[in-house]
CSV table of C-alpha atoms in Angstrom, one decimal:
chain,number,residue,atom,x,y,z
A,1,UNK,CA,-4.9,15.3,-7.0
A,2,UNK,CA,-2.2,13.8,-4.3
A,3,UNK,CA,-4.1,13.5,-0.8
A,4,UNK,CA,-0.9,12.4,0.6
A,5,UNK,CA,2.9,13.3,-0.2
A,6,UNK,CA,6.5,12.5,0.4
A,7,UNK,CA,10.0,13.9,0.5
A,8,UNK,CA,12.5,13.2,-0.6
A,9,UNK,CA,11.2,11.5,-3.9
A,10,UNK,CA,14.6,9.4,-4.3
A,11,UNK,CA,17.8,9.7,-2.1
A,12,UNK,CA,21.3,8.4,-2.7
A,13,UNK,CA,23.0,8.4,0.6
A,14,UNK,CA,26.9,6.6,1.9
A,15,UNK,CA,26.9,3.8,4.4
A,16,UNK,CA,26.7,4.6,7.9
A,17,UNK,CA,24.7,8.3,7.2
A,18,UNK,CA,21.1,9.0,8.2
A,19,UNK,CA,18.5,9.9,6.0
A,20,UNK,CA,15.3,11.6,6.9
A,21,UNK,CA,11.9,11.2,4.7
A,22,UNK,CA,8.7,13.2,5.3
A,23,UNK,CA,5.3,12.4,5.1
A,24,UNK,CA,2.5,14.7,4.7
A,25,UNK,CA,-1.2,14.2,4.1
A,26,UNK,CA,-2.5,17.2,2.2
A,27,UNK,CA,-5.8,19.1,3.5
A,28,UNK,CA,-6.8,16.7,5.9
A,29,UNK,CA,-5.2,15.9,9.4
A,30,UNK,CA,-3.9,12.6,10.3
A,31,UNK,CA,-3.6,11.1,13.6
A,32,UNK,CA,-1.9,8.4,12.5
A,33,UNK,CA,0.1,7.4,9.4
A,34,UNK,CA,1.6,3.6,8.3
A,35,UNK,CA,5.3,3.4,6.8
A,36,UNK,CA,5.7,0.6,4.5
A,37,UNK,CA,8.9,-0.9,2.7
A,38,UNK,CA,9.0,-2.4,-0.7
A,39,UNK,CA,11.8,-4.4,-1.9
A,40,UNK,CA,11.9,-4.8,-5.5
A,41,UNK,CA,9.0,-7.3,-7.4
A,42,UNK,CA,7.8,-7.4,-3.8
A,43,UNK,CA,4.7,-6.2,-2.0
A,44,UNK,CA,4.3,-3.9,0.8
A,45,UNK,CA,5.1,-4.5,3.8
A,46,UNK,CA,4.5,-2.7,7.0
A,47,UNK,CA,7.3,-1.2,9.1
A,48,UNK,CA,5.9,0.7,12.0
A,49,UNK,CA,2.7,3.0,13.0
A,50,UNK,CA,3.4,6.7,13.5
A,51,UNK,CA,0.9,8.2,16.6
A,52,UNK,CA,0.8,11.9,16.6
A,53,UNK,CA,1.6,12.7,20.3
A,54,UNK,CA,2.6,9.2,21.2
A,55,UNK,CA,5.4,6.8,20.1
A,56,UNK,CA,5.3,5.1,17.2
A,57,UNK,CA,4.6,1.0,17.1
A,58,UNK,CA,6.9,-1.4,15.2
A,59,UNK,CA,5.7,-4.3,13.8
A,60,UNK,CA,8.4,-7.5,14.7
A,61,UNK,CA,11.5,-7.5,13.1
A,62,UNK,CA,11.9,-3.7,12.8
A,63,UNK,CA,14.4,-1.8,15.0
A,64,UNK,CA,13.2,1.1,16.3
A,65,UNK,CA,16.7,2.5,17.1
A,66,UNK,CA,17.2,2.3,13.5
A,67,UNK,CA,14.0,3.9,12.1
A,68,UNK,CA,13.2,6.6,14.0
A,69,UNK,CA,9.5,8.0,13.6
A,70,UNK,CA,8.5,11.3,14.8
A,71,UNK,CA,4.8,12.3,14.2
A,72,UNK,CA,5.5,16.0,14.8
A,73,UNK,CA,2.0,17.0,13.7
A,74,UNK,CA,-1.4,16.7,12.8
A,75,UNK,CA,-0.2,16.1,9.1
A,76,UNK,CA,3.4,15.4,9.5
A,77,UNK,CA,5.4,12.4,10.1
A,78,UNK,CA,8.9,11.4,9.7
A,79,UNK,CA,11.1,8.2,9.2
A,80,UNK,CA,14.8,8.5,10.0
A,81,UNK,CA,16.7,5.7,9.0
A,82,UNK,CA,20.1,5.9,10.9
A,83,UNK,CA,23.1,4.6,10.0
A,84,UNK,CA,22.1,3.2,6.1
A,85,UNK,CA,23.4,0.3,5.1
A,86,UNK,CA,23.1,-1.0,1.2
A,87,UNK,CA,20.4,-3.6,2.7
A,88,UNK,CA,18.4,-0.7,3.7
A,89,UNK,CA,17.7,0.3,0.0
A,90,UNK,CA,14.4,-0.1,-0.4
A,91,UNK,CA,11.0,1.7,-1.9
A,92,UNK,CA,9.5,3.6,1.2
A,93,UNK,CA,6.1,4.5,0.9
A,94,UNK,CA,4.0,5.8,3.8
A,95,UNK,CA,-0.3,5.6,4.2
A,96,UNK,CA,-2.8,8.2,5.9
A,97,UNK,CA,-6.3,7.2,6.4
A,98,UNK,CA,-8.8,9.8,5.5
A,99,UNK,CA,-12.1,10.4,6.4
A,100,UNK,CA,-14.8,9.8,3.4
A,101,UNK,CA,-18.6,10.3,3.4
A,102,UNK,CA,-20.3,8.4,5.8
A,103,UNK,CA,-17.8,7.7,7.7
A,104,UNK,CA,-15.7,5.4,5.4
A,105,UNK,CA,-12.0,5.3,5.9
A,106,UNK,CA,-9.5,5.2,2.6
A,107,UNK,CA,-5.9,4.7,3.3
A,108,UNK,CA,-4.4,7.2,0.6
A,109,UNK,CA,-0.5,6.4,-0.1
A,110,UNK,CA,2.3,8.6,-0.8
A,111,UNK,CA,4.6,8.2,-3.7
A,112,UNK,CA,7.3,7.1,-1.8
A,113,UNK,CA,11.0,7.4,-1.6
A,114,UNK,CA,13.5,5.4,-3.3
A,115,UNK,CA,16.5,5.2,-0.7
A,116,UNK,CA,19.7,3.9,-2.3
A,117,UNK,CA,22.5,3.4,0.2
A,118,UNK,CA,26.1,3.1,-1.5
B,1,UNK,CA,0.3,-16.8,9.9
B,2,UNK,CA,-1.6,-14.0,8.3
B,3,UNK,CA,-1.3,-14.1,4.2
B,4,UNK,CA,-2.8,-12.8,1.5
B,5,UNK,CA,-1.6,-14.5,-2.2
B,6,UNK,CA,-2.3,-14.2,-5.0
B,7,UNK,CA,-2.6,-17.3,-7.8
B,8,UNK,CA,-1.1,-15.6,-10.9
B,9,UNK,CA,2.1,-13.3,-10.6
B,10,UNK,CA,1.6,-11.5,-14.2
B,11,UNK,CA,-1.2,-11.7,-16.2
B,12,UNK,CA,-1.4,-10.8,-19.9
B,13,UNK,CA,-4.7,-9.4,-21.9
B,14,UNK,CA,-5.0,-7.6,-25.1
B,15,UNK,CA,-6.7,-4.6,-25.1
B,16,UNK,CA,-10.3,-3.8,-24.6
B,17,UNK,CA,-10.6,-7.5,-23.1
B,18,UNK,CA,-12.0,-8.0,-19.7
B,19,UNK,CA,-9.0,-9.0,-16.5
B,20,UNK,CA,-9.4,-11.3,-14.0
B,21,UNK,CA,-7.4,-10.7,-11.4
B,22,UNK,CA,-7.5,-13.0,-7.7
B,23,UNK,CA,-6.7,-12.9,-4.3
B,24,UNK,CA,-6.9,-15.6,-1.7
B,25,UNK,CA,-6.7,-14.6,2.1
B,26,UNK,CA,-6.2,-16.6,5.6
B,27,UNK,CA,-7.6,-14.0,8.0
B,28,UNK,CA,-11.3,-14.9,8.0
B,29,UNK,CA,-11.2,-11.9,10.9
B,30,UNK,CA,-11.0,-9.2,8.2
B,31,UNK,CA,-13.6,-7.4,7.2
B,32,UNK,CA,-12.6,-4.9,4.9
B,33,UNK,CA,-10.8,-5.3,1.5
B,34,UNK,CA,-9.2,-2.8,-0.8
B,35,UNK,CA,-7.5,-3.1,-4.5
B,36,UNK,CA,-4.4,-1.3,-5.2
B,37,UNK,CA,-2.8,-0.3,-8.5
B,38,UNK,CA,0.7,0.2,-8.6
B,39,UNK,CA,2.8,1.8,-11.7
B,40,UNK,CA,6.5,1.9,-11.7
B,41,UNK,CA,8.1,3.9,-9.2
B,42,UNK,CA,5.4,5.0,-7.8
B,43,UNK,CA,2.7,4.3,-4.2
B,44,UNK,CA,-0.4,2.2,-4.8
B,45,UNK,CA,-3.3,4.1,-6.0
B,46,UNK,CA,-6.6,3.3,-4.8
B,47,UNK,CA,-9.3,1.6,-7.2
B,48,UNK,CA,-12.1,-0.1,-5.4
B,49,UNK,CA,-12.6,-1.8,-2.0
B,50,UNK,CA,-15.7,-3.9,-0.1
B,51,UNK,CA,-16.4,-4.6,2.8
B,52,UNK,CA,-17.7,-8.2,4.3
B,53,UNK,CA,-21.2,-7.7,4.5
B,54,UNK,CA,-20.9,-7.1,0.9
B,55,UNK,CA,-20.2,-9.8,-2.2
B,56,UNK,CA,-19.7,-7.9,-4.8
B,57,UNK,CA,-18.9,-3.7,-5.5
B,58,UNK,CA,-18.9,-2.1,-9.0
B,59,UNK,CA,-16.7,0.9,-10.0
B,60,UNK,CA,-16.1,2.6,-13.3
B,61,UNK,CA,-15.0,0.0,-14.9
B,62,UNK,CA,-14.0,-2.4,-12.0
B,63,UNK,CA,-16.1,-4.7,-10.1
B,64,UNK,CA,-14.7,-6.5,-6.7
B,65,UNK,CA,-16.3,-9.9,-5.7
B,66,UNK,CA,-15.8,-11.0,-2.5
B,67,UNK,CA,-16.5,-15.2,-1.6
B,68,UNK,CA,-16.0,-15.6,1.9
B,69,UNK,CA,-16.8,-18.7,1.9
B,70,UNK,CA,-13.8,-20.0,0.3
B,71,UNK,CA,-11.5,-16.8,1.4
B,72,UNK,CA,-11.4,-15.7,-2.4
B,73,UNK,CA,-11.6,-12.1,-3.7
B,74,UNK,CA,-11.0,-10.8,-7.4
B,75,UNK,CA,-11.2,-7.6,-9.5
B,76,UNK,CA,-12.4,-7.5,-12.3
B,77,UNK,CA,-11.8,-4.7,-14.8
B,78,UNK,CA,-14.2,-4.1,-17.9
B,79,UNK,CA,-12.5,-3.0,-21.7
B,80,UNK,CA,-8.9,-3.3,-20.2
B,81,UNK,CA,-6.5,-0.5,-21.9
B,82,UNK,CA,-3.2,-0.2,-21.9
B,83,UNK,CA,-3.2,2.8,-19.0
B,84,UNK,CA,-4.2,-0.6,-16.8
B,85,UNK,CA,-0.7,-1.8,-17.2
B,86,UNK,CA,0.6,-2.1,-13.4
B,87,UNK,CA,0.8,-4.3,-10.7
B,88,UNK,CA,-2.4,-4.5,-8.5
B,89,UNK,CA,-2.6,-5.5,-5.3
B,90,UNK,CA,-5.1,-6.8,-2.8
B,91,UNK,CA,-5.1,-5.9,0.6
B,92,UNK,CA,-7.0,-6.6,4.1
B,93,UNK,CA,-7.3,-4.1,7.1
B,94,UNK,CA,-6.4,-6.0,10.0
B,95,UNK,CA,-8.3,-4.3,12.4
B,96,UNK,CA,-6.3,-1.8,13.6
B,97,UNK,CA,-6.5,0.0,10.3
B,98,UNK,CA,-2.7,-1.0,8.7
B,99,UNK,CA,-3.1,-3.1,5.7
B,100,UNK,CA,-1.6,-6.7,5.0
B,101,UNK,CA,-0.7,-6.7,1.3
B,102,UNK,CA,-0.7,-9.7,-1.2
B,103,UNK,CA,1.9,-10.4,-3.1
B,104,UNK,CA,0.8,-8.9,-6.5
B,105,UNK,CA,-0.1,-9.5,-10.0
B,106,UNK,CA,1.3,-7.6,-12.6
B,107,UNK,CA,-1.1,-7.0,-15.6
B,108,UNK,CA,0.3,-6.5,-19.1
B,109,UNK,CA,-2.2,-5.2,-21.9
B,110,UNK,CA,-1.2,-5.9,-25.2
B,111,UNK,CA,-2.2,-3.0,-27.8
């Protein structure tokens, strides 16, 4: 079954709103979860690292004042995108690492969320 | 920069044939490697990974070969069916446990 989920599963929002997708790993607690965007017939690329109890880190070319990460728990974190424009339609998929058996790590990803900006 | 690419964006097999798929790298620095399978609409799913001390990994089914020598790494999936169809993806941790994703081959199975 789905270690890790997300909500919304799609979202159609108007230009210039904010949109707010959740991320939660399921049974297991995660100190810190990966956002990734997805542009159609592309790969994955990574937005930002979400730290529970710290702030998040953005990889270069990512505004933080526009996707605002909040890792409010153990198994919870959040990506506001603020003021959507069309060119923020994207796939947005986020990652937790889990703990295997010997002390293996698997990043498990979400579904993700289509966001489609108008 | 950092890459990981892929030689053949789609890739098409008829069923219960063996697929090839490849991924080339730049970071000599990784050490761990993971293959993704992506459907439609939906986050990648997990299939096999390997790590550098390792050259090759079997699965159920799937085997990952590593050659760091040349910076090459390929899975290989045995009596492909047509619930393989998707896009599969390599990717590298780069050390601070985010992963750097290639840019994807999409495998087509023909019935």
């Amino acid at each position: 079954g789905a270690v890790v989920s997300q909500h919304p599963s799609r979202v159609i929002c108007k230009s210039g709103t904010s949109v707010k997708i959740e991320c939660r790993s399921l049974d297991f607690q995660a100190t810190t979860m990966f956002w990734y965007r997805q542009f159609p017939k592309q790969s994955l690329m990574l937005m930002a690292t979400s730290n529970e109890g710290s702030k998040a880190t953005y990889e270069q070319g990512v505004e933080k004042d526009k996707f605002l990460i909040n890792h409010a728990s153990l198994t919870l974190s959040t990506l506001t995108v603020t003021s959507a424009h069309p060119e923020d339609s994207s796939f947005y998929i986020c990652s937790a690492p889990r703990q295997g058996t010997g002390g293996s790590e698997t990043q498990y990803f979400g579904p993700g969320t289509r966001l489609l900006v108008l | 920069g950092e890459s990981v690419g892929l030689h053949l964006p789609t890739l098409s097999v008829q069923e219960g044939d063996n697929s090839i798929i490849n991924c080339a790298y730049s970071n000599s620095a990784s050490d761990y490697f993971i293959w993704y399978k992506q459907e439609s609409g939906k986050g990648p799913q997990f299939i096999i990974d390997i790590r550098s001390n390792m050259d090759k990994r079997q699965g159920q089914r799937v085997t990952v070969l590593l050659n760091k020598t040349v910076k090459h790494l390929s899975l290989q999936i045995a009596a492909t069916q047509p619930g393989d169809s998707a896009v599969y993806f390599c990717a590298y941790d780069t050390g601070r446990r985010a992963l750097t994703f290639g840019s994807g081959t999409r495998l087509q199975v023909q019935p």
